[in-house]
mmCIF file of C-alpha atoms in Angstrom:
data_model
loop_
_atom_site.group_PDB
_atom_site.id
_atom_site.type_symbol
_atom_site.label_atom_id
_atom_site.label_comp_id
_atom_site.label_asym_id
_atom_site.label_seq_id
_atom_site.Cartn_x
_atom_site.Cartn_y
_atom_site.Cartn_z
ATOM 1 C CA UNK A 876 18.303 19.062 30.129
ATOM 2 C CA UNK A 877 18.405 16.436 27.392
ATOM 3 C CA UNK A 878 21.586 14.373 27.164
ATOM 4 C CA UNK A 879 22.719 13.391 23.692
ATOM 5 C CA UNK A 880 22.766 9.733 24.754
ATOM 6 C CA UNK A 881 19.031 10.005 25.481
ATOM 7 C CA UNK A 882 18.350 10.186 21.752
ATOM 8 C CA UNK A 883 19.378 6.557 21.308
ATOM 9 C CA UNK A 884 16.470 5.652 23.617
ATOM 10 C CA UNK A 885 17.791 2.116 23.971
ATOM 11 C CA UNK A 886 18.343 1.645 20.239
ATOM 12 C CA UNK A 887 21.536 -0.144 19.265
ATOM 13 C CA UNK A 888 23.773 0.054 16.219
ATOM 14 C CA UNK A 889 23.631 -3.155 14.197
ATOM 15 C CA UNK A 890 26.531 -3.914 11.845
ATOM 16 C CA UNK A 891 26.703 -5.974 8.680
ATOM 17 C CA UNK A 892 29.681 -8.289 8.160
ATOM 18 C CA UNK A 893 31.210 -5.665 5.895
ATOM 19 C CA UNK A 894 30.482 -2.948 8.445
ATOM 20 C CA UNK A 895 32.196 -4.912 11.219
ATOM 21 C CA UNK A 896 35.325 -5.167 9.087
ATOM 22 C CA UNK A 897 35.081 -1.548 7.963
ATOM 23 C CA UNK A 898 34.614 0.019 11.393
ATOM 24 C CA UNK A 899 36.140 -2.568 13.695
ATOM 25 C CA UNK A 900 39.034 -4.339 12.026
ATOM 26 C CA UNK A 901 40.777 -1.327 10.556
ATOM 27 C CA UNK A 902 40.537 -2.919 7.135
ATOM 28 C CA UNK A 903 41.061 -0.543 4.228
ATOM 29 C CA UNK A 904 38.279 -0.169 1.676
ATOM 30 C CA UNK A 905 38.073 1.832 -1.519
ATOM 31 C CA UNK A 906 35.123 4.170 -1.720
ATOM 32 C CA UNK A 907 33.057 6.767 0.114
ATOM 33 C CA UNK A 908 31.262 5.993 3.380
ATOM 34 C CA UNK A 909 28.159 8.047 4.156
ATOM 35 C CA UNK A 910 25.112 7.990 6.429
ATOM 36 C CA UNK A 911 21.447 8.482 5.534
ATOM 37 C CA UNK A 912 18.587 9.491 7.821
ATOM 38 C CA UNK A 913 14.936 9.090 6.835
ATOM 39 C CA UNK A 914 12.506 10.861 9.138
ATOM 40 C CA UNK A 915 8.817 11.687 9.152
ATOM 41 C CA UNK A 916 9.014 14.666 11.517
ATOM 42 C CA UNK A 917 5.212 15.102 12.007
ATOM 43 C CA UNK A 918 4.027 18.385 10.522
ATOM 44 C CA UNK A 919 2.560 20.612 13.229
ATOM 45 C CA UNK A 920 -0.655 21.295 11.310
ATOM 46 C CA UNK A 921 -1.276 17.547 10.960
ATOM 47 C CA UNK A 922 -0.607 17.094 14.664
ATOM 48 C CA UNK A 923 -3.132 19.839 15.473
ATOM 49 C CA UNK A 924 -5.709 18.297 13.134
ATOM 50 C CA UNK A 925 -5.321 14.865 14.760
ATOM 51 C CA UNK A 926 -4.901 15.622 18.463
ATOM 52 C CA UNK A 927 -7.004 12.587 19.336
ATOM 53 C CA UNK A 928 -3.976 10.468 18.389
ATOM 54 C CA UNK A 929 -1.826 12.075 21.097
ATOM 55 C CA UNK A 930 -4.082 12.314 24.135
ATOM 56 C CA UNK A 931 -1.583 10.370 26.260
ATOM 57 C CA UNK A 932 1.275 12.751 25.353
ATOM 58 C CA UNK A 933 2.150 15.652 27.649
ATOM 59 C CA UNK A 934 0.950 18.892 25.990
ATOM 60 C CA UNK A 935 4.410 20.475 26.147
ATOM 61 C CA UNK A 936 5.805 17.613 24.077
ATOM 62 C CA UNK A 937 3.368 18.574 21.322
ATOM 63 C CA UNK A 938 4.285 22.276 21.112
ATOM 64 C CA UNK A 939 6.189 23.175 17.956
ATOM 65 C CA UNK A 940 8.898 25.214 19.699
ATOM 66 C CA UNK A 941 9.719 22.264 21.943
ATOM 67 C CA UNK A 942 9.561 19.773 19.106
ATOM 68 C CA UNK A 943 11.731 21.983 16.888
ATOM 69 C CA UNK A 944 14.366 22.237 19.630
ATOM 70 C CA UNK A 945 14.458 18.454 20.086
ATOM 71 C CA UNK A 946 14.473 17.837 16.327
ATOM 72 C CA UNK A 947 17.539 20.030 15.840
ATOM 73 C CA UNK A 948 19.310 18.441 18.821
ATOM 74 C CA UNK A 949 18.591 15.028 17.331
ATOM 75 C CA UNK A 950 19.904 16.111 13.949
ATOM 76 C CA UNK A 951 23.105 17.504 15.481
ATOM 77 C CA UNK A 952 23.567 14.305 17.483
ATOM 78 C CA UNK A 953 23.387 11.964 14.492
ATOM 79 C CA UNK A 954 24.834 14.477 11.986
ATOM 80 C CA UNK A 955 24.039 12.370 8.898
ATOM 81 C CA UNK A 956 25.506 13.163 5.498
ATOM 82 C CA UNK A 957 22.074 12.885 3.848
ATOM 83 C CA UNK A 958 18.693 13.604 5.444
ATOM 84 C CA UNK A 959 15.345 12.662 3.891
ATOM 85 C CA UNK A 960 12.364 14.197 5.665
ATOM 86 C CA UNK A 961 8.624 13.853 5.259
ATOM 87 C CA UNK A 962 5.822 16.015 6.690
ATOM 88 C CA UNK A 963 7.986 19.137 6.656
ATOM 89 C CA UNK A 964 5.685 22.110 7.234
ATOM 90 C CA UNK A 965 6.494 24.639 4.517
ATOM 91 C CA UNK A 966 6.161 27.740 6.719
ATOM 92 C CA UNK A 967 8.188 26.191 9.548
ATOM 93 C CA UNK A 968 10.893 25.204 7.078
ATOM 94 C CA UNK A 969 11.162 28.768 5.810
ATOM 95 C CA UNK A 970 10.898 30.476 9.203
ATOM 96 C CA UNK A 971 12.515 28.071 11.674
ATOM 97 C CA UNK A 972 14.622 25.445 9.946
ATOM 98 C CA UNK A 973 16.177 26.415 6.613
ATOM 99 C CA UNK A 974 18.692 28.857 8.072
ATOM 100 C CA UNK A 975 19.725 26.321 10.718
ATOM 101 C CA UNK A 976 20.087 23.567 8.133
ATOM 102 C CA UNK A 977 22.270 25.904 6.090
ATOM 103 C CA UNK A 978 24.449 26.675 9.125
ATOM 104 C CA UNK A 979 24.938 22.904 9.577
ATOM 105 C CA UNK A 980 26.313 22.667 6.045
ATOM 106 C CA UNK A 981 23.251 21.198 4.348
ATOM 107 C CA UNK A 982 22.006 21.960 0.859
ATOM 108 C CA UNK A 983 18.201 21.596 0.855
ATOM 109 C CA UNK A 984 15.921 20.373 -1.956
ATOM 110 C CA UNK A 985 12.238 20.701 -0.966
ATOM 111 C CA UNK A 986 8.936 19.939 -2.620
ATOM 112 C CA UNK A 987 5.659 20.994 -1.021
ATOM 113 C CA UNK A 988 2.581 18.861 -1.458
ATOM 114 C CA UNK A 989 0.188 20.138 -4.089
ATOM 115 C CA UNK A 990 -3.307 21.519 -3.579
ATOM 116 C CA UNK A 991 -3.972 23.200 -0.253
ATOM 117 C CA UNK A 992 -1.584 20.991 1.744
ATOM 118 C CA UNK A 993 0.946 22.745 3.991
ATOM 119 C CA UNK A 994 3.748 20.159 4.228
ATOM 120 C CA UNK A 995 6.085 18.321 1.900
ATOM 121 C CA UNK A 996 9.235 16.239 1.473
ATOM 122 C CA UNK A 997 12.879 17.266 1.405
ATOM 123 C CA UNK A 998 16.315 15.838 0.839
ATOM 124 C CA UNK A 999 19.296 17.696 2.214
ATOM 125 C CA UNK A 1000 22.948 16.719 2.060
ATOM 126 C CA UNK A 1001 26.277 17.979 3.347
ATOM 127 C CA UNK A 1002 27.500 20.326 0.624
ATOM 128 C CA UNK A 1003 31.151 19.741 1.514
ATOM 129 C CA UNK A 1004 30.725 15.979 1.110
ATOM 130 C CA UNK A 1005 28.453 15.610 -1.923
ATOM 131 C CA UNK A 1006 28.081 17.431 -5.197
ATOM 132 C CA UNK A 1007 24.579 17.718 -6.649
ATOM 133 C CA UNK A 1008 24.533 16.335 -10.199
ATOM 134 C CA UNK A 1009 20.798 16.674 -10.802
ATOM 135 C CA UNK A 1010 17.486 16.817 -8.966
ATOM 136 C CA UNK A 1011 13.847 16.043 -9.682
ATOM 137 C CA UNK A 1012 10.796 17.219 -7.745
ATOM 138 C CA UNK A 1013 7.887 14.876 -8.349
ATOM 139 C CA UNK A 1014 4.223 15.828 -8.004
ATOM 140 C CA UNK A 1015 2.000 12.776 -8.224
ATOM 141 C CA UNK A 1016 -1.298 14.568 -8.854
ATOM 142 C CA UNK A 1017 -2.704 14.152 -12.364
ATOM 143 C CA UNK A 1018 -6.035 15.747 -13.159
ATOM 144 C CA UNK A 1019 -8.599 13.242 -14.352
ATOM 145 C CA UNK A 1020 -6.602 10.164 -13.277
ATOM 146 C CA UNK A 1021 -8.420 8.475 -10.352
ATOM 147 C CA UNK A 1022 -5.344 6.638 -9.067
ATOM 148 C CA UNK A 1023 -3.261 9.834 -9.166
ATOM 149 C CA UNK A 1024 -5.794 12.257 -7.701
ATOM 150 C CA UNK A 1025 -3.948 12.908 -4.413
ATOM 151 C CA UNK A 1026 -1.405 15.580 -3.497
ATOM 152 C CA UNK A 1027 1.567 13.464 -2.397
ATOM 153 C CA UNK A 1028 5.047 14.270 -3.689
ATOM 154 C CA UNK A 1029 8.619 12.973 -3.851
ATOM 155 C CA UNK A 1030 12.142 14.349 -4.217
ATOM 156 C CA UNK A 1031 15.002 12.690 -6.112
ATOM 157 C CA UNK A 1032 18.656 13.748 -6.199
ATOM 158 C CA UNK A 1033 21.678 12.364 -8.002
ATOM 159 C CA UNK A 1034 24.797 12.896 -5.900
ATOM 160 C CA UNK A 1035 28.520 12.378 -6.315
ATOM 161 C CA UNK A 1036 30.975 12.297 -3.383
ATOM 162 C CA UNK A 1037 33.415 15.191 -3.565
ATOM 163 C CA UNK A 1038 36.261 12.812 -2.692
ATOM 164 C CA UNK A 1039 35.253 10.302 -5.385
ATOM 165 C CA UNK A 1040 33.756 12.237 -8.321
ATOM 166 C CA UNK A 1041 33.614 9.094 -10.454
ATOM 167 C CA UNK A 1042 31.012 7.571 -8.103
ATOM 168 C CA UNK A 1043 27.287 8.343 -8.225
ATOM 169 C CA UNK A 1044 24.252 7.500 -6.099
ATOM 170 C CA UNK A 1045 20.573 8.250 -6.674
ATOM 171 C CA UNK A 1046 18.557 9.027 -3.524
ATOM 172 C CA UNK A 1047 14.784 9.450 -3.431
ATOM 173 C CA UNK A 1048 12.254 10.100 -0.684
ATOM 174 C CA UNK A 1049 8.481 10.153 -0.604
ATOM 175 C CA UNK A 1050 5.428 10.008 1.628
ATOM 176 C CA UNK A 1051 2.797 7.833 -0.023
ATOM 177 C CA UNK A 1052 -0.915 8.284 0.579
ATOM 178 C CA UNK A 1053 -2.104 7.176 4.018
ATOM 179 C CA UNK A 1054 -5.625 5.876 3.166
ATOM 180 C CA UNK A 1055 -5.355 2.127 3.886
ATOM 181 C CA UNK A 1056 -8.054 1.262 1.354
ATOM 182 C CA UNK A 1057 -6.565 3.150 -1.603
ATOM 183 C CA UNK A 1058 -3.834 0.729 -2.559
ATOM 184 C CA UNK A 1059 -4.394 1.695 -6.187
ATOM 185 C CA UNK A 1060 -3.205 5.216 -5.365
ATOM 186 C CA UNK A 1061 -0.195 4.053 -3.346
ATOM 187 C CA UNK A 1062 0.872 1.671 -6.108
ATOM 188 C CA UNK A 1063 0.388 4.294 -8.839
ATOM 189 C CA UNK A 1064 2.422 6.851 -6.890
ATOM 190 C CA UNK A 1065 5.207 4.331 -6.358
ATOM 191 C CA UNK A 1066 5.167 3.309 -10.020
ATOM 192 C CA UNK A 1067 5.505 6.935 -11.127
ATOM 193 C CA UNK A 1068 8.322 7.534 -8.635
ATOM 194 C CA UNK A 1069 10.268 4.497 -9.872
ATOM 195 C CA UNK A 1070 9.840 5.740 -13.444
ATOM 196 C CA UNK A 1071 11.223 9.157 -12.464
ATOM 197 C CA UNK A 1072 14.179 7.514 -10.711
ATOM 198 C CA UNK A 1073 14.906 5.381 -13.770
ATOM 199 C CA UNK A 1074 14.662 8.468 -15.964
ATOM 200 C CA UNK A 1075 17.163 10.426 -13.866
ATOM 201 C CA UNK A 1076 19.606 7.518 -13.852
ATOM 202 C CA UNK A 1077 19.217 6.915 -17.596
ATOM 203 C CA UNK A 1078 19.853 10.593 -18.363
ATOM 204 C CA UNK A 1079 23.111 10.478 -16.419
ATOM 205 C CA UNK A 1080 24.145 7.226 -18.118
ATOM 206 C CA UNK A 1081 23.426 8.686 -21.554
ATOM 207 C CA UNK A 1082 25.557 11.737 -20.724
ATOM 208 C CA UNK A 1083 28.620 9.475 -20.502
ATOM 209 C CA UNK A 1084 29.500 8.998 -24.147
ATOM 210 C CA UNK A 1085 32.161 6.418 -23.302
ATOM 211 C CA UNK A 1086 29.799 4.132 -21.385
ATOM 212 C CA UNK A 1087 26.058 4.498 -21.723
ATOM 213 C CA UNK A 1088 25.099 1.440 -19.669
ATOM 214 C CA UNK A 1089 26.944 1.796 -16.406
ATOM 215 C CA UNK A 1090 25.018 1.275 -13.185
ATOM 216 C CA UNK A 1091 24.092 3.869 -10.569
ATOM 217 C CA UNK A 1092 22.827 2.459 -7.255
ATOM 218 C CA UNK A 1093 19.736 3.833 -5.541
ATOM 219 C CA UNK A 1094 18.480 4.556 -2.061
ATOM 220 C CA UNK A 1095 14.709 4.885 -1.762
ATOM 221 C CA UNK A 1096 13.372 5.923 1.628
ATOM 222 C CA UNK A 1097 10.446 7.546 3.353
ATOM 223 C CA UNK A 1098 7.018 6.830 4.801
ATOM 224 C CA UNK A 1099 5.355 4.307 2.507
ATOM 225 C CA UNK A 1100 2.246 3.802 4.664
ATOM 226 C CA UNK A 1101 2.649 0.069 4.042
ATOM 227 C CA UNK A 1102 3.589 -2.781 6.338
ATOM 228 C CA UNK A 1103 6.500 -5.212 5.912
ATOM 229 C CA UNK A 1104 5.808 -8.081 3.513
ATOM 230 C CA UNK A 1105 2.639 -6.446 2.216
ATOM 231 C CA UNK A 1106 2.128 -6.626 -1.575
ATOM 232 C CA UNK A 1107 3.529 -3.099 -1.979
ATOM 233 C CA UNK A 1108 6.592 -3.892 0.169
ATOM 234 C CA UNK A 1109 7.127 -7.139 -1.734
ATOM 235 C CA UNK A 1110 6.855 -5.296 -5.037
ATOM 236 C CA UNK A 1111 9.690 -3.009 -3.966
ATOM 237 C CA UNK A 1112 11.929 -5.828 -2.709
ATOM 238 C CA UNK A 1113 11.043 -8.577 -5.218
ATOM 239 C CA UNK A 1114 10.621 -6.453 -8.323
ATOM 240 C CA UNK A 1115 7.173 -7.545 -9.520
ATOM 241 C CA UNK A 1116 3.491 -7.636 -8.590
ATOM 242 C CA UNK A 1117 0.274 -8.804 -10.193
ATOM 243 C CA UNK A 1118 -1.935 -6.086 -8.765
ATOM 244 C CA UNK A 1119 -5.130 -7.630 -10.156
ATOM 245 C CA UNK A 1120 -4.828 -10.222 -7.368
ATOM 246 C CA UNK A 1121 -5.090 -7.463 -4.726
ATOM 247 C CA UNK A 1122 -7.934 -5.371 -3.441
ATOM 248 C CA UNK A 1123 -7.166 -1.751 -2.662
ATOM 249 C CA UNK A 1124 -7.153 -2.504 1.058
ATOM 250 C CA UNK A 1125 -4.764 -5.442 0.660
ATOM 251 C CA UNK A 1126 -1.928 -3.573 -1.103
ATOM 252 C CA UNK A 1127 -0.468 -1.870 1.980
ATOM 253 C CA UNK A 1128 -1.313 -4.496 4.603
ATOM 254 C CA UNK A 1129 -2.662 -1.824 6.958
ATOM 255 C CA UNK A 1130 -6.170 -3.312 7.084
ATOM 256 C CA UNK A 1131 -6.871 -6.582 8.883
ATOM 257 C CA UNK A 1132 -9.867 -7.211 6.646
ATOM 258 C CA UNK A 1133 -10.249 -7.133 2.886
ATOM 259 C CA UNK A 1134 -12.533 -4.465 1.462
ATOM 260 C CA UNK A 1135 -13.716 -3.798 -2.054
ATOM 261 C CA UNK A 1136 -13.086 -5.430 -5.399
ATOM 262 C CA UNK A 1137 -9.842 -6.632 -6.920
ATOM 263 C CA UNK A 1138 -7.884 -3.936 -8.715
ATOM 264 C CA UNK A 1139 -8.325 -3.924 -12.468
ATOM 265 C CA UNK A 1140 -5.934 -3.243 -15.318
ATOM 266 C CA UNK A 1141 -4.722 -0.867 -16.534
ATOM 267 C CA UNK A 1142 -3.615 0.811 -13.321
ATOM 268 C CA UNK A 1143 -2.642 4.002 -15.180
ATOM 269 C CA UNK A 1144 -3.724 5.411 -18.547
ATOM 270 C CA UNK A 1145 -1.159 5.389 -21.338
ATOM 271 C CA UNK A 1146 -1.255 9.217 -21.300
ATOM 272 C CA UNK A 1147 0.982 9.119 -18.200
ATOM 273 C CA UNK A 1148 3.676 7.524 -20.373
ATOM 274 C CA UNK A 1149 4.698 4.912 -17.788
ATOM 275 C CA UNK A 1150 5.349 1.373 -19.006
ATOM 276 C CA UNK A 1151 4.777 -1.873 -17.109
ATOM 277 C CA UNK A 1152 8.479 -2.030 -16.115
ATOM 278 C CA UNK A 1153 8.140 1.330 -14.313
ATOM 279 C CA UNK A 1154 10.065 3.271 -16.941
ATOM 280 C CA UNK A 1155 8.865 6.089 -19.172
ATOM 281 C CA UNK A 1156 8.197 5.276 -22.803
ATOM 282 C CA UNK A 1157 10.758 6.793 -25.211
ATOM 283 C CA UNK A 1158 9.730 10.292 -26.369
ATOM 284 C CA UNK A 1159 9.484 9.154 -29.992
ATOM 285 C CA UNK A 1160 6.860 6.536 -29.124
ATOM 286 C CA UNK A 1161 3.231 7.467 -29.742
ATOM 287 C CA UNK A 1162 0.800 6.969 -26.854
ATOM 288 C CA UNK A 1163 -1.132 4.424 -28.919
ATOM 289 C CA UNK A 1164 2.012 2.284 -29.057
ATOM 290 C CA UNK A 1165 2.443 2.100 -25.276
ATOM 291 C CA UNK A 1166 1.242 -1.214 -23.879
ATOM 292 C CA UNK A 1167 -1.350 -0.946 -21.079
ATOM 293 C CA UNK A 1168 0.297 -0.963 -17.663
ATOM 294 C CA UNK A 1169 -0.468 -4.317 -16.099
ATOM 295 C CA UNK A 1170 -1.693 -6.574 -14.789
ATOM 296 C CA UNK A 1171 1.922 -7.333 -13.834
ATOM 297 C CA UNK A 1172 4.206 -4.483 -12.836
ATOM 298 C CA UNK A 1173 7.968 -4.867 -12.547
ATOM 299 C CA UNK A 1174 11.116 -2.865 -11.896
ATOM 300 C CA UNK A 1175 14.821 -3.639 -12.176
ATOM 301 C CA UNK A 1176 16.275 -1.592 -9.286
ATOM 302 C CA UNK A 1177 16.883 -4.721 -7.125
ATOM 303 C CA UNK A 1178 16.035 -3.072 -3.810
ATOM 304 C CA UNK A 1179 16.283 -4.465 -0.294
ATOM 305 C CA UNK A 1180 15.470 -3.000 3.107
ATOM 306 C CA UNK A 1181 18.287 -2.213 5.528
ATOM 307 C CA UNK A 1182 16.137 -3.737 8.306
ATOM 308 C CA UNK A 1183 15.083 -7.372 8.531
ATOM 309 C CA UNK A 1184 11.577 -6.639 9.868
ATOM 310 C CA UNK A 1185 11.633 -10.034 11.552
ATOM 311 C CA UNK A 1186 10.944 -10.478 15.292
ATOM 312 C CA UNK A 1187 14.504 -11.622 15.990
ATOM 313 C CA UNK A 1188 14.925 -10.233 19.511
ATOM 314 C CA UNK A 1189 11.446 -10.892 20.859
ATOM 315 C CA UNK A 1190 9.460 -13.460 18.822
ATOM 316 C CA UNK A 1191 6.228 -12.446 20.559
ATOM 317 C CA UNK A 1192 6.704 -8.753 19.719
ATOM 318 C CA UNK A 1193 7.396 -6.765 16.597
ATOM 319 C CA UNK A 1194 9.578 -3.746 15.945
ATOM 320 C CA UNK A 1195 7.890 -0.569 14.733
ATOM 321 C CA UNK A 1196 8.803 2.792 13.221
ATOM 322 C CA UNK A 1197 5.607 4.687 14.111
ATOM 323 C CA UNK A 1198 3.667 4.922 17.376
ATOM 324 C CA UNK A 1199 0.679 6.896 18.654
ATOM 325 C CA UNK A 1200 -2.440 6.248 20.708
ATOM 326 C CA UNK A 1201 -4.273 4.449 17.899
ATOM 327 C CA UNK A 1202 -1.516 2.564 16.079
ATOM 328 C CA UNK A 1203 1.943 1.006 16.327
ATOM 329 C CA UNK A 1204 3.325 -0.063 12.943
ATOM 330 C CA UNK A 1205 6.334 -0.216 10.671
ATOM 331 C CA UNK A 1206 5.610 2.187 7.826
ATOM 332 C CA UNK A 1207 9.034 3.762 7.179
ATOM 333 C CA UNK A 1208 11.903 2.195 5.233
ATOM 334 C CA UNK A 1209 15.331 2.716 3.770
ATOM 335 C CA UNK A 1210 15.659 0.574 0.645
ATOM 336 C CA UNK A 1211 18.959 0.260 -1.207
ATOM 337 C CA UNK A 1212 20.299 -1.287 -4.438
ATOM 338 C CA UNK A 1213 21.684 -4.791 -3.953
ATOM 339 C CA UNK A 1214 23.210 -5.161 -7.420
ATOM 340 C CA UNK A 1215 26.607 -6.872 -7.373
ATOM 341 C CA UNK A 1216 27.420 -6.789 -11.080
ATOM 342 C CA UNK A 1217 27.828 -3.982 -13.588
ATOM 343 C CA UNK A 1218 29.887 -2.666 -16.451
ATOM 344 C CA UNK A 1219 33.156 -0.780 -15.889
ATOM 345 C CA UNK A 1220 32.479 2.690 -14.509
ATOM 346 C CA UNK A 1221 29.543 1.509 -12.408
ATOM 347 C CA UNK A 1222 29.025 2.399 -8.763
ATOM 348 C CA UNK A 1223 28.066 -0.143 -6.114
ATOM 349 C CA UNK A 1224 26.446 0.225 -2.731
ATOM 350 C CA UNK A 1225 26.636 -1.859 0.442
ATOM 351 C CA UNK A 1226 25.147 -1.224 3.907
ATOM 352 C CA UNK A 1227 27.601 -0.989 6.796
ATOM 353 C CA UNK A 1228 25.317 -0.486 9.779
ATOM 354 C CA UNK A 1229 21.842 0.595 10.810
ATOM 355 C CA UNK A 1230 20.257 1.983 13.949
ATOM 356 C CA UNK A 1231 18.016 -0.746 15.338
ATOM 357 C CA UNK A 1232 14.293 -0.284 15.888
ATOM 358 C CA UNK A 1233 12.235 -0.608 19.070
ATOM 359 C CA UNK A 1234 9.305 -2.850 19.934
ATOM 360 C CA UNK A 1235 5.898 -1.509 20.902
ATOM 361 C CA UNK A 1236 6.548 -2.439 24.545
ATOM 362 C CA UNK A 1237 9.883 -0.616 24.539
ATOM 363 C CA UNK A 1238 8.282 2.514 23.115
ATOM 364 C CA UNK A 1239 5.387 2.294 25.547
ATOM 365 C CA UNK A 1240 7.812 2.074 28.485
ATOM 366 C CA UNK A 1241 9.426 5.305 27.266
ATOM 367 C CA UNK A 1242 6.145 7.165 27.122
ATOM 368 C CA UNK A 1243 5.240 6.478 23.511
ATOM 369 C CA UNK A 1244 5.779 9.028 20.746
ATOM 370 C CA UNK A 1245 6.271 11.958 20.757
ATOM 371 C CA UNK A 1246 7.879 12.247 24.195
ATOM 372 C CA UNK A 1247 10.166 14.590 26.118
ATOM 373 C CA UNK A 1248 13.136 13.528 23.973
ATOM 374 C CA UNK A 1249 11.763 12.421 20.625
ATOM 375 C CA UNK A 1250 9.776 15.056 18.705
ATOM 376 C CA UNK A 1251 7.787 12.934 16.256
ATOM 377 C CA UNK A 1252 5.411 9.993 16.229
ATOM 378 C CA UNK A 1253 7.921 8.276 13.923
ATOM 379 C CA UNK A 1254 11.419 7.081 14.752
ATOM 380 C CA UNK A 1255 14.270 8.353 12.592
ATOM 381 C CA UNK A 1256 15.769 5.598 10.457
ATOM 382 C CA UNK A 1257 19.548 5.802 10.048
ATOM 383 C CA UNK A 1258 21.965 3.657 8.059
ATOM 384 C CA UNK A 1259 25.532 3.952 6.810
ATOM 385 C CA UNK A 1260 26.656 2.780 3.381
ATOM 386 C CA UNK A 1261 29.853 2.294 1.427
ATOM 387 C CA UNK A 1262 29.789 3.531 -2.169
ATOM 388 C CA UNK A 1263 32.510 1.994 -4.326
ATOM 389 C CA UNK A 1264 33.592 1.339 -7.888
ATOM 390 C CA UNK A 1265 34.121 -2.308 -6.950
ATOM 391 C CA UNK A 1266 31.244 -4.729 -6.663
ATOM 392 C CA UNK A 1267 30.658 -6.228 -3.233
ATOM 393 C CA UNK A 1268 30.212 -9.991 -2.864
ATOM 394 C CA UNK A 1269 26.654 -10.857 -1.895
ATOM 395 C CA UNK A 1270 27.787 -12.317 1.437
ATOM 396 C CA UNK A 1271 29.435 -8.999 2.375
ATOM 397 C CA UNK A 1272 25.999 -7.489 3.030
#
């Protein structure tokens, strides 16, 4: 029998200064508090195709019925307001999960991978807590474009808390290409996703005739198949990258050695319509007027990770989000908007707490992943945020 406390597996809740005041001091704050889970749940067909990665795992821990049971227990234990999942097997979602998610009060938005792939990404949210303003299902594949020739996808939703209908938050999830040497693909997929996020936010801003430039904060999460402080990670958190200084294998930081030539500009053809600031060109602009994308890419979402990704507890070890027989790495993230200024009517976001990660040694001592308690080879990432109409001081985060 699995005890609910087993799901923590030694992980501890870590609070920001604002979170300590919010949860511990009884201080009153204006806004809506909500929790987000990001979770690569390991699609069963991918597990079956890569059994060599799980030879040290007890066979019963790899069976779908057992993993499904533990997944749903885990979900009920944490009970997050918003869940972003990757590697969700389409048939298992329809047959084994959707009805249960619905009974738990979730509204589900799902996008299957394209081509012959059997899994996809989803975002689901508590329907009694959030109202869906708009959604976008993103398919990255573009015929004839070498850096967009893979079947990865993303899901974006724009939500408003039922208790605070004036507030808005944009949440996106994706699972970027795994191939460590195809950084051009990972970067192109990310660039297109950021453009779609900007488009959804801009459409909502334009719909407000009284204020067309108010800010909507973002949460971007998922499996990015990139390590902390890699060029792709730094692009997300710093807002710019000169990709012509990277080889394809360097972009994600997954390879210890550099392979291949430096990436060349343009990363994407102008026919995609994406500009170098990761926004779509206005519809009245002709393709010939769109500047080539690169060599420097930028974005203005001002994103930071809820985790530090620094070896604070054990300097000789590092914390990870993914573990199997051949690899232990941090590949999963929850990024959030750090903006502290905006016009009247804007929404602002601040992290309150996060569920800490585990080191490779800690995971190894618990039998690795998956195990008798945890159903995936990835850890679920969980964080709580406060969404408010008032800007938070930078030191509150």
